[in-house]
Coordinates of C-alpha atoms and ligand atoms in Angstrom, one line a residue:
X1 CA -23.7 -30.3 -53.5
X2 CA -25.0 -27.3 -55.4
X3 CA -25.2 -24.1 -53.4
X4 CA -28.5 -22.1 -53.6
X5 CA -26.7 -19.0 -52.3
X6 CA -24.3 -17.6 -54.9
X7 CA -21.3 -15.9 -53.1
X8 CA -19.3 -12.9 -54.3
X9 CA -16.0 -13.2 -56.1
X10 CA -16.2 -17.0 -55.6
X11 CA -15.7 -20.0 -57.8
X12 CA -18.7 -21.8 -56.7
X13 CA -17.4 -25.2 -57.7
X14 CA -14.7 -24.8 -55.1
X15 CA -16.6 -23.0 -52.4
X16 CA -16.5 -25.7 -49.8
X17 CA -17.5 -25.1 -46.2
X18 CA -17.8 -21.5 -45.1
X19 CA -17.6 -20.2 -41.5
X20 CA -21.1 -19.2 -40.3
X21 CA -21.5 -16.1 -38.2
X22 CA -24.4 -16.2 -35.7
X23 CA -23.7 -13.1 -33.6
X24 CA -21.3 -10.2 -33.3
X25 CA -20.4 -7.8 -30.6
X26 CA -17.6 -5.2 -30.7
X27 CA -14.9 -6.5 -33.0
X28 CA -15.8 -10.1 -32.3
X29 CA -17.5 -12.3 -34.8
X30 CA -19.1 -15.4 -33.1
X31 CA -19.4 -18.5 -35.3
X32 CA -21.9 -21.3 -35.2
X33 CA -19.2 -23.8 -34.3
X34 CA -18.4 -22.0 -31.1
X35 CA -15.3 -20.1 -32.3
X36 CA -15.0 -16.4 -32.1
X37 CA -12.9 -14.3 -34.5
X38 CA -11.4 -10.8 -34.2
X39 CA -12.5 -8.9 -37.3
X40 CA -9.4 -7.5 -38.9
X41 CA -11.1 -6.0 -42.0
X42 CA -14.3 -4.4 -40.6
X43 CA -16.5 -6.4 -43.0
X44 CA -15.1 -4.9 -46.2
X45 CA -14.1 -1.7 -44.3
X46 CA -17.5 -0.7 -43.2
X47 CA -18.1 -1.8 -39.6
X48 CA -16.1 1.0 -38.0
X49 CA -17.9 0.8 -34.6
X50 CA -17.9 -3.0 -34.5
X51 CA -20.9 -5.2 -34.5
X52 CA -24.1 -4.8 -32.5
X53 CA -23.4 -1.3 -31.3
X54 CA -26.0 -0.2 -28.7
X55 CA -26.2 3.4 -29.9
X56 CA -26.6 2.4 -33.5
X57 CA -29.1 -0.3 -32.6
X58 CA -31.1 2.3 -30.7
X59 CA -31.1 4.7 -33.7
X60 CA -32.3 1.8 -35.9
X61 CA -35.2 0.7 -33.7
X62 CA -36.2 4.2 -32.8
X63 CA -36.6 5.1 -36.5
X64 CA -38.2 1.7 -37.3
X65 CA -40.9 2.6 -34.8
X66 CA -41.8 5.7 -36.9
X67 CA -41.2 4.5 -40.5
X68 CA -38.4 2.5 -42.1
X69 CA -38.5 3.8 -45.6
X70 CA -40.4 6.2 -47.8
X71 CA -39.7 7.0 -51.4
X72 CA -37.7 10.2 -51.9
X73 CA -39.5 10.9 -55.2
X74 CA -42.0 13.6 -54.5
X75 CA -41.6 13.2 -50.7
X76 CA -39.1 14.3 -48.2
X77 CA -38.3 13.4 -44.5
X78 CA -36.2 14.5 -41.6
X79 CA -33.5 11.8 -41.5
X80 CA -32.6 12.4 -45.2
X81 CA -32.6 16.2 -44.7
X82 CA -30.5 16.0 -41.5
X83 CA -28.0 13.6 -43.0
X84 CA -27.5 15.7 -46.1
X85 CA -26.9 18.7 -43.9
X86 CA -24.5 16.7 -41.7
X87 CA -22.5 15.5 -44.7
X88 CA -22.2 19.0 -46.1
X89 CA -21.0 20.2 -42.7
X90 CA -18.2 17.5 -42.3
X91 CA -16.9 17.2 -45.8
X92 CA -14.6 19.7 -47.4
X93 CA -16.0 23.2 -47.8
X94 CA -17.9 23.7 -51.1
X95 CA -19.5 20.3 -51.4
X96 CA -23.0 21.7 -50.8
X97 CA -25.4 19.2 -52.4
X98 CA -26.0 15.5 -51.6
X99 CA -27.5 12.8 -53.8
X100 CA -28.2 9.5 -52.0
X101 CA -28.0 6.0 -53.4
X102 CA -27.8 2.5 -52.1
X103 CA -24.2 1.3 -52.7
X104 CA -20.7 2.6 -53.4
X105 CA -20.8 1.4 -57.0
X106 CA -24.1 3.2 -57.6
X107 CA -22.7 6.3 -55.9
X108 CA -19.9 6.2 -58.5
X109 CA -22.4 5.7 -61.3
X110 CA -24.2 8.8 -60.1
X111 CA -21.0 10.8 -59.9
X112 CA -20.0 9.8 -63.5
X113 CA -23.5 10.6 -64.8
X114 CA -23.3 14.0 -63.0
X115 CA -20.0 14.7 -64.7
X116 CA -21.1 13.8 -68.2
X117 CA -24.4 15.6 -67.9
X118 CA -22.8 18.7 -66.3
X119 CA -21.0 19.5 -69.6
X120 CA -24.1 18.8 -71.7
X121 CA -26.1 21.0 -69.5
X122 CA -23.6 23.7 -69.9
X123 CA -23.9 23.3 -73.7
X124 CA -20.4 21.9 -74.1
X125 CA -20.5 18.8 -76.4
X126 CA -18.1 15.9 -76.7
X127 CA -16.8 15.8 -73.1
X128 CA -17.8 12.3 -72.1
X129 CA -14.7 10.3 -71.4
X130 CA -13.0 9.7 -68.1
X131 CA -9.4 9.7 -66.8
X132 CA -8.6 7.3 -64.0
X133 CA -5.7 5.6 -62.3
X134 CA -4.0 2.3 -62.9
X135 CA -4.7 -0.1 -60.1
X136 CA -7.8 1.9 -59.2
X137 CA -11.1 0.2 -58.2
X138 CA -14.4 2.0 -58.2
X139 CA -17.0 -0.8 -58.0
X140 CA -18.6 -3.6 -60.0
X141 CA -21.3 -1.9 -62.1
X142 CA -20.5 -1.2 -65.7
X143 CA -19.5 2.5 -65.6
X144 CA -17.6 1.9 -62.4
X145 CA -15.8 -1.0 -64.0
X146 CA -14.9 1.3 -66.9
X147 CA -12.9 3.6 -64.7
X148 CA -11.4 0.8 -62.7
X149 CA -8.2 -0.8 -63.9
X150 CA -8.2 -4.2 -65.6
X151 CA -8.4 -7.0 -63.0
X152 CA -10.1 -10.2 -62.1
X153 CA -13.2 -8.1 -61.5
X154 CA -13.4 -6.7 -65.1
X155 CA -11.8 -9.5 -67.1
X156 CA -14.9 -11.1 -68.5
X157 CA -16.2 -7.7 -69.7
X158 CA -13.1 -6.2 -71.3
X159 CA -14.7 -6.4 -74.8
X160 CA -17.8 -4.3 -73.7
X161 CA -16.2 -1.7 -71.5
X162 CA -15.7 1.7 -73.2
X163 CA -12.4 2.6 -71.7
X164 CA -11.2 6.1 -71.1
X165 CA -7.6 7.1 -70.2
X166 CA -5.5 5.6 -67.4
X167 CA -2.5 7.1 -65.6
X168 CA 0.0 5.7 -63.1
X169 CA 0.0 7.1 -59.6
X170 CA 3.2 8.9 -58.6
X171 CA 5.9 6.9 -57.0
X172 CA 7.3 7.4 -53.5
X173 CA 4.3 7.0 -51.3
X174 CA 2.7 9.7 -49.1
X175 CA 5.9 11.5 -48.3
X176 CA 7.4 11.5 -51.8
X177 CA 9.3 14.7 -52.7
X178 CA 8.0 17.1 -55.3
X179 CA 10.7 15.9 -57.6
X180 CA 9.5 12.3 -57.4
X181 CA 5.9 13.2 -57.9
X182 CA 6.5 15.6 -60.8
X183 CA 6.7 12.9 -63.7
X184 CA 3.2 11.7 -62.8
X185 CA 1.9 15.3 -62.8
X186 CA 3.6 15.8 -66.2
X187 CA 1.7 12.8 -67.6
X188 CA -1.6 14.2 -66.3
X189 CA -0.8 17.6 -67.8
X190 CA 0.1 16.1 -71.2
X191 CA -3.0 14.0 -71.3
X192 CA -5.3 16.9 -70.3
X193 CA -3.6 19.3 -72.7
X194 CA -4.1 16.9 -75.6
X195 CA -7.6 15.4 -74.9
X196 CA -9.4 17.8 -72.6
X197 CA -12.1 18.4 -75.2
X198 CA -13.2 14.8 -74.8
X199 CA -12.7 14.5 -71.0
X200 CA -15.6 15.0 -68.6
X201 CA -13.8 14.1 -65.3
X202 CA -10.7 12.7 -63.6
X203 CA -11.8 10.2 -61.0
X204 CA -9.4 8.9 -58.2
X205 CA -9.4 7.2 -54.9
X206 CA -7.6 10.0 -53.1
X207 CA -4.3 9.1 -51.2
X208 CA -4.9 5.3 -51.0
X209 CA -6.0 2.9 -53.7
X210 CA -7.6 0.2 -51.7
X211 CA -9.0 -2.9 -53.5
X212 CA -6.4 -2.4 -56.2
X213 CA -3.6 -3.2 -53.8
X214 CA -3.4 -0.6 -51.0
X215 CA -1.1 1.8 -52.9
X216 CA -0.5 5.1 -51.2
X217 CA 0.5 8.3 -53.0
X218 CA 1.4 11.9 -52.4
X219 CA -1.1 14.7 -51.6
X220 CA 1.0 16.8 -53.9
X221 CA -0.4 14.9 -56.8
X222 CA -4.0 15.7 -55.8
X223 CA -3.1 19.4 -55.4
X224 CA -1.7 19.4 -58.9
X225 CA -4.7 17.5 -60.2
X226 CA -6.9 20.1 -58.7
X227 CA -5.3 23.0 -60.5
X228 CA -4.8 21.1 -63.8
X229 CA -8.5 20.0 -63.8
X230 CA -9.6 23.6 -63.3
X231 CA -7.2 24.8 -66.0
X232 CA -8.4 22.3 -68.6
X233 CA -12.1 22.3 -67.7
X234 CA -12.2 18.7 -66.4
X235 CA -14.2 17.8 -63.2
X236 CA -12.3 16.3 -60.4
X237 CA -14.0 13.4 -58.6
X238 CA -12.9 11.8 -55.4
X239 CA -14.1 8.3 -54.7
X240 CA -13.9 8.2 -50.8
X241 CA -16.1 5.1 -50.5
X242 CA -13.2 3.3 -48.9
X243 CA -11.1 6.2 -47.5
X244 CA -14.0 8.3 -46.0
X245 CA -14.9 8.6 -42.3
X246 CA -11.4 8.6 -40.8
X247 CA -9.8 5.5 -42.4
X248 CA -6.7 7.4 -43.6
X249 CA -6.2 9.4 -40.4
X250 CA -8.2 12.4 -41.5
X251 CA -12.0 12.5 -41.6
X252 CA -11.7 12.5 -45.4
X253 CA -8.6 11.7 -47.5
X254 CA -9.1 15.0 -49.4
X255 CA -8.0 16.8 -46.3
X256 CA -4.5 15.5 -46.5
X257 CA -4.2 17.7 -49.7
X258 CA -6.5 20.5 -48.6
X259 CA -8.2 20.0 -51.9
X260 CA -11.9 20.2 -52.7
X261 CA -13.1 18.0 -55.6
X262 CA -16.1 18.9 -57.7
X263 CA -17.8 15.6 -56.8
X264 CA -17.2 13.2 -54.0
X265 CA -18.6 9.8 -53.2
X266 CA -19.1 8.2 -49.8
X267 CA -20.3 4.7 -48.9
X268 CA -19.2 1.8 -46.7
X269 CA -18.5 3.4 -43.3
X270 CA -21.2 6.0 -44.0
X271 CA -23.7 3.5 -42.5
X272 CA -21.2 1.7 -40.3
X273 CA -21.9 -1.7 -42.0
X274 CA -25.5 -1.7 -40.9
X275 CA -27.0 -1.4 -44.4
X276 CA -26.0 -0.4 -47.8
X277 CA -26.0 3.3 -48.6
X278 CA -24.0 5.9 -50.4
X279 CA -23.9 9.6 -51.0
X280 CA -22.6 11.6 -54.0
X281 CA -21.8 15.2 -53.1
X282 CA -21.4 18.0 -55.5
X283 CA -20.4 21.6 -55.5
X284 CA -22.9 24.4 -56.1
X285 CA -21.3 25.0 -59.6
X286 CA -22.1 21.3 -60.6
X287 CA -25.6 21.4 -59.0
X288 CA -26.5 24.7 -60.6
X289 CA -25.9 23.3 -64.1
X290 CA -28.8 20.9 -63.5
X291 CA -31.3 23.7 -62.9
X292 CA -33.8 24.6 -65.6
X293 CA -37.4 25.1 -66.4
X294 CA -38.1 21.6 -67.5
X295 CA -36.7 18.1 -67.0
X296 CA -34.1 18.3 -69.8
X297 CA -31.4 19.3 -67.4
X298 CA -32.5 17.4 -64.3
X299 CA -30.6 14.4 -63.0
X300 CA -32.8 11.5 -64.0
X301 CA -31.6 9.0 -61.5
X302 CA -33.5 7.7 -58.4
X303 CA -32.7 4.4 -56.7
X304 CA -35.7 3.0 -54.8
X305 CA -33.9 3.0 -51.5
X306 CA -32.1 6.3 -51.8
X307 CA -32.3 8.3 -48.5
X308 CA -33.7 5.2 -46.7
X309 CA -34.7 6.5 -43.2
X310 CA -33.0 3.7 -41.3
X311 CA -29.8 4.2 -43.2
X312 CA -29.9 7.9 -42.6
X313 CA -30.5 7.6 -38.9
X314 CA -27.6 5.1 -38.5
X315 CA -25.3 7.4 -40.5
X316 CA -26.3 10.4 -38.3
X317 CA -25.6 8.4 -35.1
X318 CA -22.4 7.1 -36.5
X319 CA -21.2 10.6 -37.3
X320 CA -22.0 11.7 -33.8
X321 CA -20.0 8.8 -32.4
X322 CA -17.0 9.7 -34.6
X323 CA -17.1 13.3 -33.4
X324 CA -18.0 12.8 -29.7
X325 CA -15.8 9.8 -29.0
X326 CA -12.8 11.3 -30.7
X327 CA -12.4 8.6 -33.4
X328 CA -9.5 10.3 -35.1
X329 CA -7.5 9.8 -31.9
X330 CA -8.5 6.1 -32.0
X331 CA -7.3 5.9 -35.6
X332 CA -4.0 7.6 -34.6
X333 CA -3.4 5.0 -31.9
X334 CA -4.2 2.1 -34.3
X335 CA -1.7 3.7 -36.7
X336 CA 1.0 3.8 -34.1
X337 CA 0.6 0.2 -33.1
X338 CA 0.5 -1.0 -36.7
X339 CA 3.7 1.0 -37.5
X340 CA 5.4 -0.4 -34.4
X341 CA 4.6 -4.0 -35.3
X342 CA 5.2 -3.6 -39.0
X343 CA 8.8 -2.4 -38.2
X344 CA 9.5 -5.8 -36.8
X345 CA 8.1 -7.7 -39.9
X346 CA 10.7 -8.5 -42.5
X347 CA 11.5 -11.4 -44.8
X348 CA 12.8 -12.0 -48.3
X349 CA 9.2 -12.2 -49.7
X350 CA 8.2 -8.7 -48.4
X351 CA 8.1 -6.3 -51.3
X352 CA 6.7 -3.3 -49.4
X353 CA 5.0 -2.4 -46.1
X354 CA 2.5 0.4 -46.3
X355 CA 0.7 2.2 -43.5
X356 CA -1.6 5.1 -43.3
X357 CA -4.4 5.9 -40.8
X358 CA -6.0 2.6 -39.7
X359 CA -4.7 0.7 -42.8
X360 CA -1.7 -1.6 -42.8
X361 CA -0.8 -3.5 -45.9
X362 CA 2.1 -5.8 -46.7
X363 CA 2.8 -6.6 -50.3
X364 CA 4.4 -10.0 -50.9
X365 CA 6.3 -11.2 -53.9
X366 CA 3.6 -13.5 -55.0
X367 CA -0.1 -14.3 -54.2
X368 CA 0.7 -18.0 -53.7
X369 CA 2.6 -17.0 -50.6
X370 CA -0.7 -16.4 -49.0
X371 CA -2.3 -19.8 -49.9
X372 CA -3.8 -21.2 -46.7
X373 CA -3.4 -17.9 -44.8
X374 CA -7.1 -17.3 -44.1
X375 CA -7.6 -20.7 -42.5
X376 CA -4.5 -20.4 -40.5
X377 CA -5.6 -16.9 -39.2
X378 CA -9.0 -18.3 -38.3
X379 CA -7.3 -21.0 -36.3
X380 CA -5.6 -18.2 -34.4
X381 CA -8.9 -16.5 -33.8
X382 CA -8.5 -13.7 -36.4
X383 CA -10.5 -12.8 -39.5
X384 CA -8.4 -11.5 -42.4
X385 CA -8.8 -12.0 -46.1
X386 CA -5.9 -11.0 -48.3
X387 CA -6.4 -9.3 -51.7
X388 CA -4.1 -11.0 -54.3
X389 CA -0.5 -10.7 -53.0
X390 CA -1.4 -8.1 -50.3
X391 CA -2.0 -9.0 -46.7
X392 CA -3.7 -6.2 -45.0
X393 CA -5.7 -5.1 -42.0
X394 CA -8.4 -2.4 -41.7
X395 CA -9.8 -3.0 -38.2
X396 CA -12.9 -1.4 -36.6
X397 CA -11.8 1.8 -34.9
X398 CA -13.1 0.5 -31.5
X399 CA -10.5 -2.3 -31.4
X400 CA -8.5 -2.5 -28.2
X401 CA -4.7 -2.9 -28.2
X402 CA -4.7 -6.5 -27.2
X403 CA -7.0 -7.4 -30.1
X404 CA -5.0 -5.3 -32.5
X405 CA -1.7 -7.0 -31.4
X406 CA -3.4 -10.4 -31.9
X407 CA -4.1 -9.6 -35.5
X408 CA -0.7 -8.2 -36.1
X409 CA 0.9 -11.2 -34.5
X410 CA -0.9 -13.5 -36.9
X411 CA 0.4 -11.5 -39.9
X412 CA 3.9 -11.4 -38.4
X413 CA 4.0 -15.1 -37.7
X414 CA 2.8 -16.0 -41.2
X415 CA 5.4 -13.8 -42.9
X416 CA 8.4 -14.4 -40.6
X417 CA 7.7 -18.1 -40.1
X418 CA 8.1 -18.9 -43.8
Ligands
PLP1 C1 -13.1 3.0 -53.7 C2 -14.3 2.2 -53.9 N1 -15.3 2.7 -54.6 C3 -16.4 2.0 -54.8 C4 -16.6 0.8 -54.2 C5 -17.9 0.0 -54.5 O1 -18.7 0.0 -53.4 P1 -19.9 -1.1 -53.2 O2 -19.2 -2.4 -53.0 O3 -20.6 -0.6 -52.0 O4 -20.7 -1.0 -54.4 C6 -15.6 0.2 -53.4 C7 -15.8 -1.1 -52.8 O5 -14.9 -1.7 -52.4 C8 -14.4 0.9 -53.2 O6 -13.4 0.5 -52.5

């Protein structure tokens, strides 16, 4: 039968029967057929407080009783002003200006537009190409695909993407020594030295590349990137759509390196999975380049739903929960349990186990080793969805230890039982 609803990343000919969620509470997803699943991946890493959270529900209904949305063109409102101020307060010092949009991909588009126009506004011509990282993923819109590595997501469009430059992340993971990281820094230095006159920005997922396979790299690389970008007049852009709001153990991954990018993008957990929203933050130096007496230098971008009042209120309430309920401690506890359990997981198919913050990923030798995994996990009451050959968990931060162990036990049994 033909499906009216077209699903993401899905061969619709093979789609088959999908589990149907009818309710959620906490980390539990309740299905129409009576089963309940523990959500191991926070609905694509967004639902950090779990489902149906009373405080977030209250923020939503309270704002809906006033107004749900008003255009941000020619009009302003409290929730947008308050959220912008809160984001400036909690992000690394120096990111003083906030541009809202409606999804992570669009937030990336805005960041790349800002970077290209920044140089034009400053009267520097020819700087319009990007540097990004192999295995990186920045979204599905066109410019976001251009800075993402080749993958199943970009394959059909490779002939129309205007590619920039790609570099490998350093080897050795988070704790790599300076010596191990240096060759990757040298490649960056060589590239910028040769091509900086054409390069607008270097965009990275700081510390962890998520959708591209959960690869973790050293903060030393980000520190070097910061000084090389400044030296060669290239903007540094951190895409924290996946890593932001505590996922890596710090509120923002940039903090691991104590580095401030010129532009930073937030999404996903920003609105705790309640609705789509994103924020692109910029330094005063970037912002000031857009100032002028006419429209010529203005940022000509304005998604209809930018600064949506419901989204802003939920984000504000979510930030309060993170701060007041000591979420970074919850993330630390999740990290310890994952590390503990991962230590026991071994097998000839295991290529690498990677853990940071509330992220645990196991790379297997081949994607086919995960055939049938999703169904088997569901039978055990757990919702996990591997990416390629990587089996991973990114649970809501409110998960309790018993639920976390249930997820890890499903992963362990699949790998060790082979
Ligand atoms: C690092 C990163 N950037 C951008 C995006 C795109 O976000 P969205 O799916 O909200 O467009 C994603 C989504 O997975 C992401 O992981």
